[in-house]
PDB file of C-alpha atoms in Angstrom:
ATOM      1  CA  MET A   1      10.842 -44.347 -60.412  1.00  0.00           C
ATOM      2  CA  LEU A   2      12.600 -43.423 -57.174  1.00  0.00           C
ATOM      3  CA  LYS A   3      10.229 -41.971 -54.629  1.00  0.00           C
ATOM      4  CA  ASN A   4      10.326 -40.763 -51.009  1.00  0.00           C
ATOM      5  CA  ILE A   5      13.801 -42.066 -50.206  1.00  0.00           C
ATOM      6  CA  PRO A   6      14.430 -41.539 -46.460  1.00  0.00           C
ATOM      7  CA  THR A   7      17.181 -38.920 -46.351  1.00  0.00           C
ATOM      8  CA  HIS A   8      19.236 -38.036 -43.295  1.00  0.00           C
ATOM      9  CA  ILE A   9      21.509 -35.017 -42.864  1.00  0.00           C
ATOM     10  CA  ILE A  10      24.337 -35.465 -40.356  1.00  0.00           C
ATOM     11  CA  MET A  11      25.930 -32.137 -39.452  1.00  0.00           C
ATOM     12  CA  GLY A  12      28.407 -30.720 -36.984  1.00  0.00           C
ATOM     13  CA  PHE A  13      31.629 -28.759 -36.718  1.00  0.00           C
ATOM     14  CA  LEU A  14      34.929 -30.159 -37.898  1.00  0.00           C
ATOM     15  CA  GLY A  15      35.955 -32.916 -35.507  1.00  0.00           C
ATOM     16  CA  SER A  16      32.507 -33.388 -33.967  1.00  0.00           C
ATOM     17  CA  GLY A  17      32.336 -37.037 -35.053  1.00  0.00           C
ATOM     18  CA  LYS A  18      30.162 -37.031 -38.192  1.00  0.00           C
ATOM     19  CA  THR A  19      32.178 -39.659 -40.041  1.00  0.00           C
ATOM     20  CA  THR A  20      32.310 -41.939 -37.005  1.00  0.00           C
ATOM     21  CA  ALA A  21      28.557 -41.504 -36.495  1.00  0.00           C
ATOM     22  CA  ILE A  22      27.781 -42.496 -40.075  1.00  0.00           C
ATOM     23  CA  LEU A  23      30.065 -45.527 -39.805  1.00  0.00           C
ATOM     24  CA  ASP A  24      28.184 -46.493 -36.636  1.00  0.00           C
ATOM     25  CA  LEU A  25      24.850 -46.227 -38.457  1.00  0.00           C
ATOM     26  CA  LEU A  26      26.198 -48.286 -41.367  1.00  0.00           C
ATOM     27  CA  ALA A  27      27.218 -50.983 -38.888  1.00  0.00           C
ATOM     28  CA  GLN A  28      23.586 -51.116 -37.690  1.00  0.00           C
ATOM     29  CA  LYS A  29      22.103 -51.191 -41.203  1.00  0.00           C
ATOM     30  CA  PRO A  30      19.493 -53.913 -41.777  1.00  0.00           C
ATOM     31  CA  ALA A  31      20.834 -56.561 -44.140  1.00  0.00           C
ATOM     32  CA  ASN A  32      17.910 -56.111 -46.543  1.00  0.00           C
ATOM     33  CA  GLU A  33      18.498 -52.369 -47.051  1.00  0.00           C
ATOM     34  CA  TYR A  34      20.910 -50.702 -49.464  1.00  0.00           C
ATOM     35  CA  TRP A  35      22.232 -47.344 -48.311  1.00  0.00           C
ATOM     36  CA  ALA A  36      24.169 -44.629 -50.106  1.00  0.00           C
ATOM     37  CA  VAL A  37      26.249 -41.760 -48.737  1.00  0.00           C
ATOM     38  CA  LEU A  38      26.741 -38.260 -50.119  1.00  0.00           C
ATOM     39  CA  VAL A  39      29.768 -36.664 -48.517  1.00  0.00           C
ATOM     40  CA  ASN A  40      31.104 -33.130 -48.696  1.00  0.00           C
ATOM     41  CA  GLU A  41      34.621 -32.539 -47.431  1.00  0.00           C
ATOM     42  CA  ALA A  42      36.623 -29.425 -46.698  1.00  0.00           C
ATOM     43  CA  GLY A  43      39.509 -29.975 -49.068  1.00  0.00           C
ATOM     44  CA  GLU A  44      40.028 -31.652 -52.399  1.00  0.00           C
ATOM     45  CA  THR A  45      41.208 -35.029 -51.093  1.00  0.00           C
ATOM     46  CA  GLY A  46      38.303 -37.421 -50.515  1.00  0.00           C
ATOM     47  CA  ILE A  47      39.317 -39.131 -47.285  1.00  0.00           C
ATOM     48  CA  ASP A  48      35.795 -39.746 -45.954  1.00  0.00           C
ATOM     49  CA  GLY A  49      34.563 -41.105 -49.266  1.00  0.00           C
ATOM     50  CA  LYS A  50      37.226 -43.804 -49.215  1.00  0.00           C
ATOM     51  CA  ILE A  51      36.303 -44.697 -45.629  1.00  0.00           C
ATOM     52  CA  TYR A  52      32.632 -45.175 -46.534  1.00  0.00           C
ATOM     53  CA  SER A  53      33.427 -47.062 -49.735  1.00  0.00           C
ATOM     54  CA  SER A  54      35.382 -49.581 -47.690  1.00  0.00           C
ATOM     55  CA  GLN A  55      32.087 -50.406 -45.932  1.00  0.00           C
ATOM     56  CA  GLY A  56      30.498 -51.533 -49.183  1.00  0.00           C
ATOM     57  CA  VAL A  57      28.150 -48.588 -49.752  1.00  0.00           C
ATOM     58  CA  GLN A  58      27.817 -46.410 -52.833  1.00  0.00           C
ATOM     59  CA  VAL A  59      29.424 -43.004 -52.256  1.00  0.00           C
ATOM     60  CA  GLU A  60      29.369 -39.701 -54.102  1.00  0.00           C
ATOM     61  CA  GLU A  61      31.737 -36.913 -53.084  1.00  0.00           C
ATOM     62  CA  ILE A  62      31.607 -33.150 -53.413  1.00  0.00           C
ATOM     63  CA  PRO A  63      35.044 -31.775 -52.478  1.00  0.00           C
ATOM     64  CA  GLY A  64      35.629 -28.205 -51.427  1.00  0.00           C
ATOM     65  CA  GLY A  65      33.754 -27.688 -48.173  1.00  0.00           C
ATOM     66  CA  CYS A  66      30.592 -25.878 -49.214  1.00  0.00           C
ATOM     67  CA  MET A  67      27.791 -28.171 -50.347  1.00  0.00           C
ATOM     68  CA  CYS A  68      25.724 -25.196 -51.455  1.00  0.00           C
ATOM     69  CA  CYS A  69      28.283 -23.421 -53.640  1.00  0.00           C
ATOM     70  CA  ILE A  70      27.339 -22.436 -57.193  1.00  0.00           C
ATOM     71  CA  GLN A  71      23.687 -22.297 -56.096  1.00  0.00           C
ATOM     72  CA  GLY A  72      23.735 -25.973 -55.222  1.00  0.00           C
ATOM     73  CA  VAL A  73      24.489 -27.146 -58.780  1.00  0.00           C
ATOM     74  CA  PRO A  74      27.399 -29.487 -57.850  1.00  0.00           C
ATOM     75  CA  MET A  75      25.298 -30.964 -55.071  1.00  0.00           C
ATOM     76  CA  ARG A  76      22.246 -31.486 -57.298  1.00  0.00           C
ATOM     77  CA  VAL A  77      24.340 -33.128 -59.997  1.00  0.00           C
ATOM     78  CA  ALA A  78      26.051 -35.361 -57.436  1.00  0.00           C
ATOM     79  CA  ILE A  79      22.844 -36.477 -55.750  1.00  0.00           C
ATOM     80  CA  ASN A  80      21.146 -37.265 -59.063  1.00  0.00           C
ATOM     81  CA  ARG A  81      24.172 -39.282 -60.154  1.00  0.00           C
ATOM     82  CA  LEU A  82      24.287 -41.133 -56.837  1.00  0.00           C
ATOM     83  CA  LEU A  83      20.571 -41.984 -56.922  1.00  0.00           C
ATOM     84  CA  ARG A  84      20.791 -43.129 -60.523  1.00  0.00           C
ATOM     85  CA  LYS A  85      23.782 -45.398 -59.837  1.00  0.00           C
ATOM     86  CA  SER A  86      22.775 -46.863 -56.485  1.00  0.00           C
ATOM     87  CA  ARG A  87      18.952 -46.632 -56.292  1.00  0.00           C
ATOM     88  CA  PRO A  88      19.254 -46.689 -52.477  1.00  0.00           C
ATOM     89  CA  SER A  89      16.624 -47.522 -49.907  1.00  0.00           C
ATOM     90  CA  ARG A  90      18.144 -44.836 -47.664  1.00  0.00           C
ATOM     91  CA  LEU A  91      20.439 -41.836 -48.209  1.00  0.00           C
ATOM     92  CA  LEU A  92      22.857 -40.391 -45.638  1.00  0.00           C
ATOM     93  CA  ILE A  93      24.334 -36.945 -46.237  1.00  0.00           C
ATOM     94  CA  GLU A  94      27.414 -35.817 -44.343  1.00  0.00           C
ATOM     95  CA  SER A  95      27.344 -32.038 -44.363  1.00  0.00           C
ATOM     96  CA  SER A  96      30.682 -30.255 -44.375  1.00  0.00           C
ATOM     97  CA  GLY A  97      31.908 -29.025 -41.009  1.00  0.00           C
ATOM     98  CA  ILE A  98      32.342 -25.572 -42.526  1.00  0.00           C
ATOM     99  CA  GLY A  99      29.151 -25.381 -44.608  1.00  0.00           C
ATOM    100  CA  HIS A 100      25.777 -23.949 -43.568  1.00  0.00           C
ATOM    101  CA  PRO A 101      23.045 -26.640 -43.309  1.00  0.00           C
ATOM    102  CA  SER A 102      20.191 -24.219 -43.996  1.00  0.00           C
ATOM    103  CA  GLY A 103      21.416 -23.737 -47.553  1.00  0.00           C
ATOM    104  CA  LEU A 104      21.739 -27.490 -47.975  1.00  0.00           C
ATOM    105  CA  ILE A 105      18.192 -28.094 -46.736  1.00  0.00           C
ATOM    106  CA  LYS A 106      16.933 -25.348 -49.034  1.00  0.00           C
ATOM    107  CA  THR A 107      18.467 -27.138 -52.019  1.00  0.00           C
ATOM    108  CA  LEU A 108      17.161 -30.558 -50.981  1.00  0.00           C
ATOM    109  CA  SER A 109      13.668 -29.106 -50.517  1.00  0.00           C
ATOM    110  CA  ALA A 110      13.497 -27.771 -54.065  1.00  0.00           C
ATOM    111  CA  ASP A 111      10.777 -29.027 -56.421  1.00  0.00           C
ATOM    112  CA  GLU A 112      13.371 -31.164 -58.189  1.00  0.00           C
ATOM    113  CA  PHE A 113      13.620 -33.450 -55.140  1.00  0.00           C
ATOM    114  CA  SER A 114      10.211 -32.927 -53.507  1.00  0.00           C
ATOM    115  CA  THR A 115       8.854 -36.358 -54.455  1.00  0.00           C
ATOM    116  CA  VAL A 116      12.210 -38.150 -54.567  1.00  0.00           C
ATOM    117  CA  LEU A 117      13.637 -37.372 -51.128  1.00  0.00           C
ATOM    118  CA  ASP A 118      11.861 -37.662 -47.791  1.00  0.00           C
ATOM    119  CA  ILE A 119      14.015 -35.531 -45.485  1.00  0.00           C
ATOM    120  CA  LYS A 120      13.903 -37.027 -42.015  1.00  0.00           C
ATOM    121  CA  ALA A 121      14.958 -35.549 -38.660  1.00  0.00           C
ATOM    122  CA  THR A 122      18.290 -33.758 -39.026  1.00  0.00           C
ATOM    123  CA  ILE A 123      21.073 -34.789 -36.652  1.00  0.00           C
ATOM    124  CA  ALA A 124      23.663 -32.371 -35.247  1.00  0.00           C
ATOM    125  CA  LEU A 125      26.697 -33.508 -33.280  1.00  0.00           C
ATOM    126  CA  LEU A 126      28.834 -31.254 -31.154  1.00  0.00           C
ATOM    127  CA  ASP A 127      31.853 -31.509 -28.914  1.00  0.00           C
ATOM    128  CA  PRO A 128      30.715 -29.992 -25.583  1.00  0.00           C
ATOM    129  CA  GLU A 129      34.235 -28.743 -24.848  1.00  0.00           C
ATOM    130  CA  LYS A 130      33.813 -26.270 -27.711  1.00  0.00           C
ATOM    131  CA  LEU A 131      30.961 -24.619 -25.805  1.00  0.00           C
ATOM    132  CA  LEU A 132      33.493 -23.257 -23.310  1.00  0.00           C
ATOM    133  CA  ASP A 133      34.865 -20.996 -26.045  1.00  0.00           C
ATOM    134  CA  PRO A 134      32.715 -17.805 -26.191  1.00  0.00           C
ATOM    135  CA  ARG A 135      33.357 -17.588 -29.929  1.00  0.00           C
ATOM    136  CA  MET A 136      31.399 -20.814 -30.437  1.00  0.00           C
ATOM    137  CA  LYS A 137      28.012 -19.453 -29.404  1.00  0.00           C
ATOM    138  CA  ALA A 138      28.587 -16.319 -31.483  1.00  0.00           C
ATOM    139  CA  ASN A 139      29.499 -18.330 -34.578  1.00  0.00           C
ATOM    140  CA  ASP A 140      26.904 -18.071 -37.373  1.00  0.00           C
ATOM    141  CA  LEU A 141      27.577 -21.624 -38.534  1.00  0.00           C
ATOM    142  CA  PHE A 142      26.970 -22.967 -35.021  1.00  0.00           C
ATOM    143  CA  LYS A 143      23.727 -20.982 -34.768  1.00  0.00           C
ATOM    144  CA  ASP A 144      22.613 -22.378 -38.119  1.00  0.00           C
ATOM    145  CA  GLN A 145      23.355 -25.969 -37.101  1.00  0.00           C
ATOM    146  CA  LEU A 146      21.553 -25.525 -33.799  1.00  0.00           C
ATOM    147  CA  ALA A 147      18.536 -23.952 -35.498  1.00  0.00           C
ATOM    148  CA  CYS A 148      18.254 -26.734 -38.087  1.00  0.00           C
ATOM    149  CA  ALA A 149      18.753 -29.716 -35.783  1.00  0.00           C
ATOM    150  CA  ASP A 150      15.868 -31.996 -34.827  1.00  0.00           C
ATOM    151  CA  ILE A 151      18.244 -34.254 -32.904  1.00  0.00           C
ATOM    152  CA  LEU A 152      21.091 -32.749 -30.882  1.00  0.00           C
ATOM    153  CA  VAL A 153      23.878 -35.046 -29.703  1.00  0.00           C
ATOM    154  CA  ALA A 154      26.763 -34.162 -27.406  1.00  0.00           C
ATOM    155  CA  ASN A 155      29.586 -36.444 -28.505  1.00  0.00           C
ATOM    156  CA  LYS A 156      32.850 -37.309 -26.717  1.00  0.00           C
ATOM    157  CA  THR A 157      31.105 -37.077 -23.349  1.00  0.00           C
ATOM    158  CA  ASP A 158      33.466 -39.695 -21.933  1.00  0.00           C
ATOM    159  CA  ILE A 159      36.341 -37.216 -22.159  1.00  0.00           C
ATOM    160  CA  ALA A 160      34.376 -33.987 -21.638  1.00  0.00           C
ATOM    161  CA  SER A 161      34.805 -31.959 -18.462  1.00  0.00           C
ATOM    162  CA  ALA A 162      31.961 -31.462 -16.000  1.00  0.00           C
ATOM    163  CA  GLU A 163      31.981 -27.779 -16.950  1.00  0.00           C
ATOM    164  CA  ALA A 164      31.532 -28.638 -20.634  1.00  0.00           C
ATOM    165  CA  LEU A 165      28.659 -31.029 -19.939  1.00  0.00           C
ATOM    166  CA  GLN A 166      26.957 -28.370 -17.844  1.00  0.00           C
ATOM    167  CA  ALA A 167      27.381 -25.913 -20.728  1.00  0.00           C
ATOM    168  CA  PHE A 168      25.625 -28.419 -23.003  1.00  0.00           C
ATOM    169  CA  ASP A 169      22.733 -28.766 -20.544  1.00  0.00           C
ATOM    170  CA  GLU A 170      22.445 -24.972 -20.326  1.00  0.00           C
ATOM    171  CA  LEU A 171      22.507 -24.695 -24.108  1.00  0.00           C
ATOM    172  CA  GLU A 172      19.492 -26.965 -24.435  1.00  0.00           C
ATOM    173  CA  LYS A 173      17.676 -25.380 -21.502  1.00  0.00           C
ATOM    174  CA  HIS A 174      17.819 -21.952 -23.132  1.00  0.00           C
ATOM    175  CA  ASN A 175      17.275 -23.129 -26.692  1.00  0.00           C
ATOM    176  CA  THR A 176      13.972 -21.734 -27.958  1.00  0.00           C
ATOM    177  CA  ARG A 177      13.629 -24.455 -30.597  1.00  0.00           C
ATOM    178  CA  LYS A 178      12.971 -27.668 -28.724  1.00  0.00           C
ATOM    179  CA  LYS A 179      14.470 -30.832 -30.150  1.00  0.00           C
ATOM    180  CA  GLN A 180      12.872 -34.226 -30.644  1.00  0.00           C
ATOM    181  CA  VAL A 181      15.928 -35.843 -29.091  1.00  0.00           C
ATOM    182  CA  VAL A 182      18.714 -34.438 -26.932  1.00  0.00           C
ATOM    183  CA  ALA A 183      21.319 -37.036 -26.081  1.00  0.00           C
ATOM    184  CA  ARG A 184      24.855 -37.659 -24.902  1.00  0.00           C
ATOM    185  CA  SER A 185      27.105 -40.066 -26.738  1.00  0.00           C
ATOM    186  CA  THR A 186      30.571 -41.564 -26.731  1.00  0.00           C
ATOM    187  CA  LYS A 187      32.394 -42.473 -29.931  1.00  0.00           C
ATOM    188  CA  ALA A 188      29.517 -40.878 -31.891  1.00  0.00           C
ATOM    189  CA  ARG A 189      27.170 -43.803 -31.313  1.00  0.00           C
ATOM    190  CA  LEU A 190      23.648 -43.060 -32.551  1.00  0.00           C
ATOM    191  CA  ASN A 191      20.361 -44.886 -32.045  1.00  0.00           C
ATOM    192  CA  ILE A 192      19.269 -46.246 -35.418  1.00  0.00           C
ATOM    193  CA  GLU A 193      15.625 -45.758 -34.361  1.00  0.00           C
ATOM    194  CA  TRP A 194      16.198 -42.010 -34.647  1.00  0.00           C
ATOM    195  CA  LEU A 195      16.237 -42.470 -38.421  1.00  0.00           C
ATOM    196  CA  ASN A 196      12.491 -43.102 -38.278  1.00  0.00           C
ATOM    197  CA  LEU A 197      11.744 -39.663 -36.823  1.00  0.00           C
ATOM    198  CA  PRO A 198      10.249 -37.041 -39.164  1.00  0.00           C
ATOM    199  CA  ARG A 199      11.766 -33.614 -39.701  1.00  0.00           C
ATOM    200  CA  LEU A 200       9.751 -31.157 -37.630  1.00  0.00           C
ATOM    201  CA  ASN A 201      12.151 -28.232 -37.327  1.00  0.00           C
ATOM    202  CA  PRO A 202      11.375 -25.794 -40.162  1.00  0.00           C
ATOM    203  CA  CYS A 203      14.952 -24.471 -40.050  1.00  0.00           C
ATOM    204  CA  GLU A 204      14.012 -20.956 -41.058  1.00  0.00           C
ATOM    205  CA  ILE A 205      16.238 -19.838 -43.860  1.00  0.00           C
ATOM    206  CA  ASP A 206      17.504 -16.295 -44.247  1.00  0.00           C
ATOM    207  CA  LEU A 207      16.412 -15.390 -47.772  1.00  0.00           C
ATOM    208  CA  SER A 208      19.372 -13.041 -48.039  1.00  0.00           C
ATOM    209  CA  TRP A 209      21.635 -16.096 -47.882  1.00  0.00           C
ATOM    210  CA  LYS A 210      24.060 -16.180 -50.785  1.00  0.00           C
ATOM    211  CA  PRO A 211      25.972 -19.197 -52.053  1.00  0.00           C
ATOM    212  CA  ALA A 212      29.319 -19.372 -50.330  1.00  0.00           C
ATOM    213  CA  THR A 213      32.738 -20.046 -51.710  1.00  0.00           C
ATOM    214  CA  SER A 214      34.200 -23.526 -51.348  1.00  0.00           C
ATOM    215  CA  VAL A 215      35.610 -22.797 -47.900  1.00  0.00           C
ATOM    216  CA  SER A 216      33.936 -20.644 -45.260  1.00  0.00           C
ATOM    217  CA  PRO A 217      35.645 -17.319 -44.496  1.00  0.00           C
ATOM    218  CA  GLY A 218      38.706 -17.688 -42.281  1.00  0.00           C
ATOM    219  CA  TRP A 219      39.151 -21.405 -42.982  1.00  0.00           C
ATOM    220  CA  GLU A 220      41.828 -22.857 -45.194  1.00  0.00           C
ATOM    221  CA  THR A 221      42.587 -26.363 -46.343  1.00  0.00           C
ATOM    222  CA  VAL A 222      45.743 -27.902 -47.694  1.00  0.00           C
ATOM    223  CA  SER A 223      46.163 -31.461 -48.936  1.00  0.00           C
ATOM    224  CA  TRP A 224      49.178 -33.524 -49.835  1.00  0.00           C
ATOM    225  CA  ASP A 225      49.509 -36.848 -51.562  1.00  0.00           C
ATOM    226  CA  PHE A 226      52.588 -39.047 -51.804  1.00  0.00           C
ATOM    227  CA  PRO A 227      53.161 -42.348 -53.632  1.00  0.00           C
ATOM    228  CA  ALA A 228      52.064 -45.448 -51.752  1.00  0.00           C
ATOM    229  CA  THR A 229      55.710 -46.517 -51.601  1.00  0.00           C
ATOM    230  CA  THR A 230      56.601 -43.473 -49.489  1.00  0.00           C
ATOM    231  CA  LEU A 231      56.948 -44.635 -45.899  1.00  0.00           C
ATOM    232  CA  PHE A 232      56.500 -42.462 -42.793  1.00  0.00           C
ATOM    233  CA  SER A 233      57.591 -42.965 -39.202  1.00  0.00           C
ATOM    234  CA  LEU A 234      54.527 -43.309 -36.982  1.00  0.00           C
ATOM    235  CA  SER A 235      56.566 -42.395 -33.892  1.00  0.00           C
ATOM    236  CA  CYS A 236      57.426 -39.104 -35.625  1.00  0.00           C
ATOM    237  CA  LEU A 237      53.923 -38.372 -36.932  1.00  0.00           C
ATOM    238  CA  LYS A 238      52.223 -38.805 -33.565  1.00  0.00           C
ATOM    239  CA  PRO A 239      54.037 -35.968 -31.720  1.00  0.00           C
ATOM    240  CA  PHE A 240      53.792 -33.769 -34.823  1.00  0.00           C
ATOM    241  CA  ILE A 241      50.009 -34.178 -34.887  1.00  0.00           C
ATOM    242  CA  ALA A 242      49.743 -33.723 -31.109  1.00  0.00           C
ATOM    243  CA  ARG A 243      51.399 -30.304 -31.466  1.00  0.00           C
ATOM    244  CA  GLN A 244      48.773 -29.037 -33.926  1.00  0.00           C
ATOM    245  CA  LYS A 245      46.325 -27.818 -31.281  1.00  0.00           C
ATOM    246  CA  SER A 246      44.160 -25.665 -33.538  1.00  0.00           C
ATOM    247  CA  LEU A 247      44.048 -27.861 -36.610  1.00  0.00           C
ATOM    248  CA  ARG A 248      41.915 -30.649 -38.061  1.00  0.00           C
ATOM    249  CA  ILE A 249      43.958 -33.419 -39.694  1.00  0.00           C
ATOM    250  CA  LYS A 250      42.684 -36.470 -41.545  1.00  0.00           C
ATOM    251  CA  GLY A 251      44.243 -38.923 -43.942  1.00  0.00           C
ATOM    252  CA  PHE A 252      45.588 -42.314 -44.946  1.00  0.00           C
ATOM    253  CA  VAL A 253      49.320 -42.721 -44.330  1.00  0.00           C
ATOM    254  CA  HIS A 254      51.695 -45.613 -45.040  1.00  0.00           C
ATOM    255  CA  THR A 255      53.828 -45.943 -41.907  1.00  0.00           C
ATOM    256  CA  ASP A 256      56.527 -48.252 -40.613  1.00  0.00           C
ATOM    257  CA  GLN A 257      53.680 -49.916 -38.677  1.00  0.00           C
ATOM    258  CA  GLY A 258      51.415 -50.371 -41.692  1.00  0.00           C
ATOM    259  CA  TRP A 259      48.735 -48.214 -43.276  1.00  0.00           C
ATOM    260  CA  GLN A 260      46.924 -45.965 -40.802  1.00  0.00           C
ATOM    261  CA  LEU A 261      43.736 -43.915 -40.971  1.00  0.00           C
ATOM    262  CA  ILE A 262      44.629 -40.776 -39.018  1.00  0.00           C
ATOM    263  CA  ASN A 263      41.803 -38.654 -37.621  1.00  0.00           C
ATOM    264  CA  ALA A 264      42.849 -35.729 -35.424  1.00  0.00           C
ATOM    265  CA  GLU A 265      41.266 -32.617 -33.984  1.00  0.00           C
ATOM    266  CA  SER A 266      42.894 -30.091 -31.632  1.00  0.00           C
ATOM    267  CA  GLY A 267      45.857 -32.384 -31.099  1.00  0.00           C
ATOM    268  CA  HIS A 268      43.778 -35.427 -30.109  1.00  0.00           C
ATOM    269  CA  ALA A 269      44.121 -38.228 -32.634  1.00  0.00           C
ATOM    270  CA  THR A 270      43.034 -41.761 -33.404  1.00  0.00           C
ATOM    271  CA  TYR A 271      45.092 -44.172 -35.482  1.00  0.00           C
ATOM    272  CA  VAL A 272      43.250 -47.079 -37.089  1.00  0.00           C
ATOM    273  CA  PRO A 273      45.010 -49.771 -39.159  1.00  0.00           C
ATOM    274  CA  VAL A 274      43.504 -50.064 -42.656  1.00  0.00           C
ATOM    275  CA  GLU A 275      44.035 -52.066 -45.826  1.00  0.00           C
ATOM    276  CA  ASP A 276      46.604 -50.903 -48.373  1.00  0.00           C
ATOM    277  CA  MET A 277      45.656 -47.656 -50.106  1.00  0.00           C
ATOM    278  CA  PRO A 278      46.669 -46.462 -53.602  1.00  0.00           C
ATOM    279  CA  GLU A 279      48.564 -43.466 -52.179  1.00  0.00           C
ATOM    280  CA  ASN A 280      49.322 -41.476 -49.036  1.00  0.00           C
ATOM    281  CA  GLN A 281      46.802 -38.674 -48.550  1.00  0.00           C
ATOM    282  CA  LEU A 282      46.707 -36.077 -45.797  1.00  0.00           C
ATOM    283  CA  THR A 283      44.412 -33.050 -45.410  1.00  0.00           C
ATOM    284  CA  VAL A 284      44.846 -30.238 -42.882  1.00  0.00           C
ATOM    285  CA  ILE A 285      42.092 -27.719 -42.111  1.00  0.00           C
ATOM    286  CA  GLY A 286      42.545 -24.611 -40.000  1.00  0.00           C
ATOM    287  CA  GLN A 287      42.935 -20.859 -39.943  1.00  0.00           C
ATOM    288  CA  GLN A 288      46.034 -18.994 -41.117  1.00  0.00           C
ATOM    289  CA  LEU A 289      47.783 -22.229 -42.004  1.00  0.00           C
ATOM    290  CA  GLU A 290      51.566 -22.208 -42.131  1.00  0.00           C
ATOM    291  CA  LYS A 291      51.521 -24.454 -45.167  1.00  0.00           C
ATOM    292  CA  GLN A 292      55.239 -24.586 -45.865  1.00  0.00           C
ATOM    293  CA  ARG A 293      56.071 -25.348 -42.232  1.00  0.00           C
ATOM    294  CA  LEU A 294      53.466 -28.101 -42.082  1.00  0.00           C
ATOM    295  CA  LYS A 295      54.713 -29.652 -45.309  1.00  0.00           C
ATOM    296  CA  SER A 296      58.309 -29.529 -44.084  1.00  0.00           C
ATOM    297  CA  GLU A 297      57.451 -31.186 -40.763  1.00  0.00           C
ATOM    298  CA  ILE A 298      55.442 -33.904 -42.509  1.00  0.00           C
ATOM    299  CA  GLN A 299      58.348 -34.610 -44.841  1.00  0.00           C
ATOM    300  CA  ASP A 300      60.675 -34.741 -41.847  1.00  0.00           C
ATOM    301  CA  CYS A 301      58.674 -37.794 -40.740  1.00  0.00           C
ATOM    302  CA  MET A 302      59.577 -39.754 -43.856  1.00  0.00           C
ATOM    303  CA  MET A 303      61.633 -42.841 -43.184  1.00  0.00           C
ATOM    304  CA  PRO A 304      65.342 -42.628 -44.144  1.00  0.00           C
ATOM    305  CA  GLY A 305      65.935 -42.993 -47.862  1.00  0.00           C
ATOM    306  CA  GLN A 306      62.635 -41.379 -48.932  1.00  0.00           C
ATOM    307  CA  THR A 307      62.724 -38.425 -51.334  1.00  0.00           C
ATOM    308  CA  PRO A 308      60.743 -35.341 -50.210  1.00  0.00           C
ATOM    309  CA  ARG A 309      58.604 -33.534 -52.768  1.00  0.00           C
ATOM    310  CA  LYS A 310      59.573 -30.009 -53.665  1.00  0.00           C
TER     311      LYS A 310
END
């Protein structure tokens, strides 16, 4: 019987570095441990799940963006299936960047999992540059993440402005719920020793909370897939992605320079060569998406001779 599996929730806004952080933890995994990952993505195309699977861990995905929708039923089914298949020594949960962690913790704390999961210190990542936007501090999702975090990590500090780093320091100084760890990081690097810390933050849950729809209000997602034989120009895709200042873009794309894992937020992107994938997949997340324009511009980046989808 599975019992007291150390369970770690990694949360943060879209583009904060959750996927990179989990990959960093997987790279530090002791050889004698078997880990599993439960991932919830905004959108129906499971980009993150494929990334984790390539690292040799068992993965279960819940597409749609809200891990707590339908009163947590999809999440409960997924976690039971994952535990049954993998019987892990440790479980990592990547919370959606548009889903409230308090609802997730409420579901994981139910009697059904009380003796199975041992929820450890929750980890929240944030991009300090976002703190310069007044809307950030007023955002209910941000407040929820901050309230639930035992460990608070400012990521991307190597490219953050002095003003943004000061805003992060001020945030912690005036935070009434003290954290076990407050740290700065680059490339979402986390200390694996943090996984041994217990969860101390009660993360008070508003009992009036209602299950959300698959995508938080105001956010939209659109995904496209193309056959693996469809080839795109990387020199065309890069400026296209750089122009999308308010969007989150992630996917696997077959380019004239090989297969690339594209990970972009606010116009800043990374391009990582990967092994051949079964198809091209691209997901865009944002507000008031111009879906037809985006699709047209993506298709414009197809190499000559390719046939656009209608």
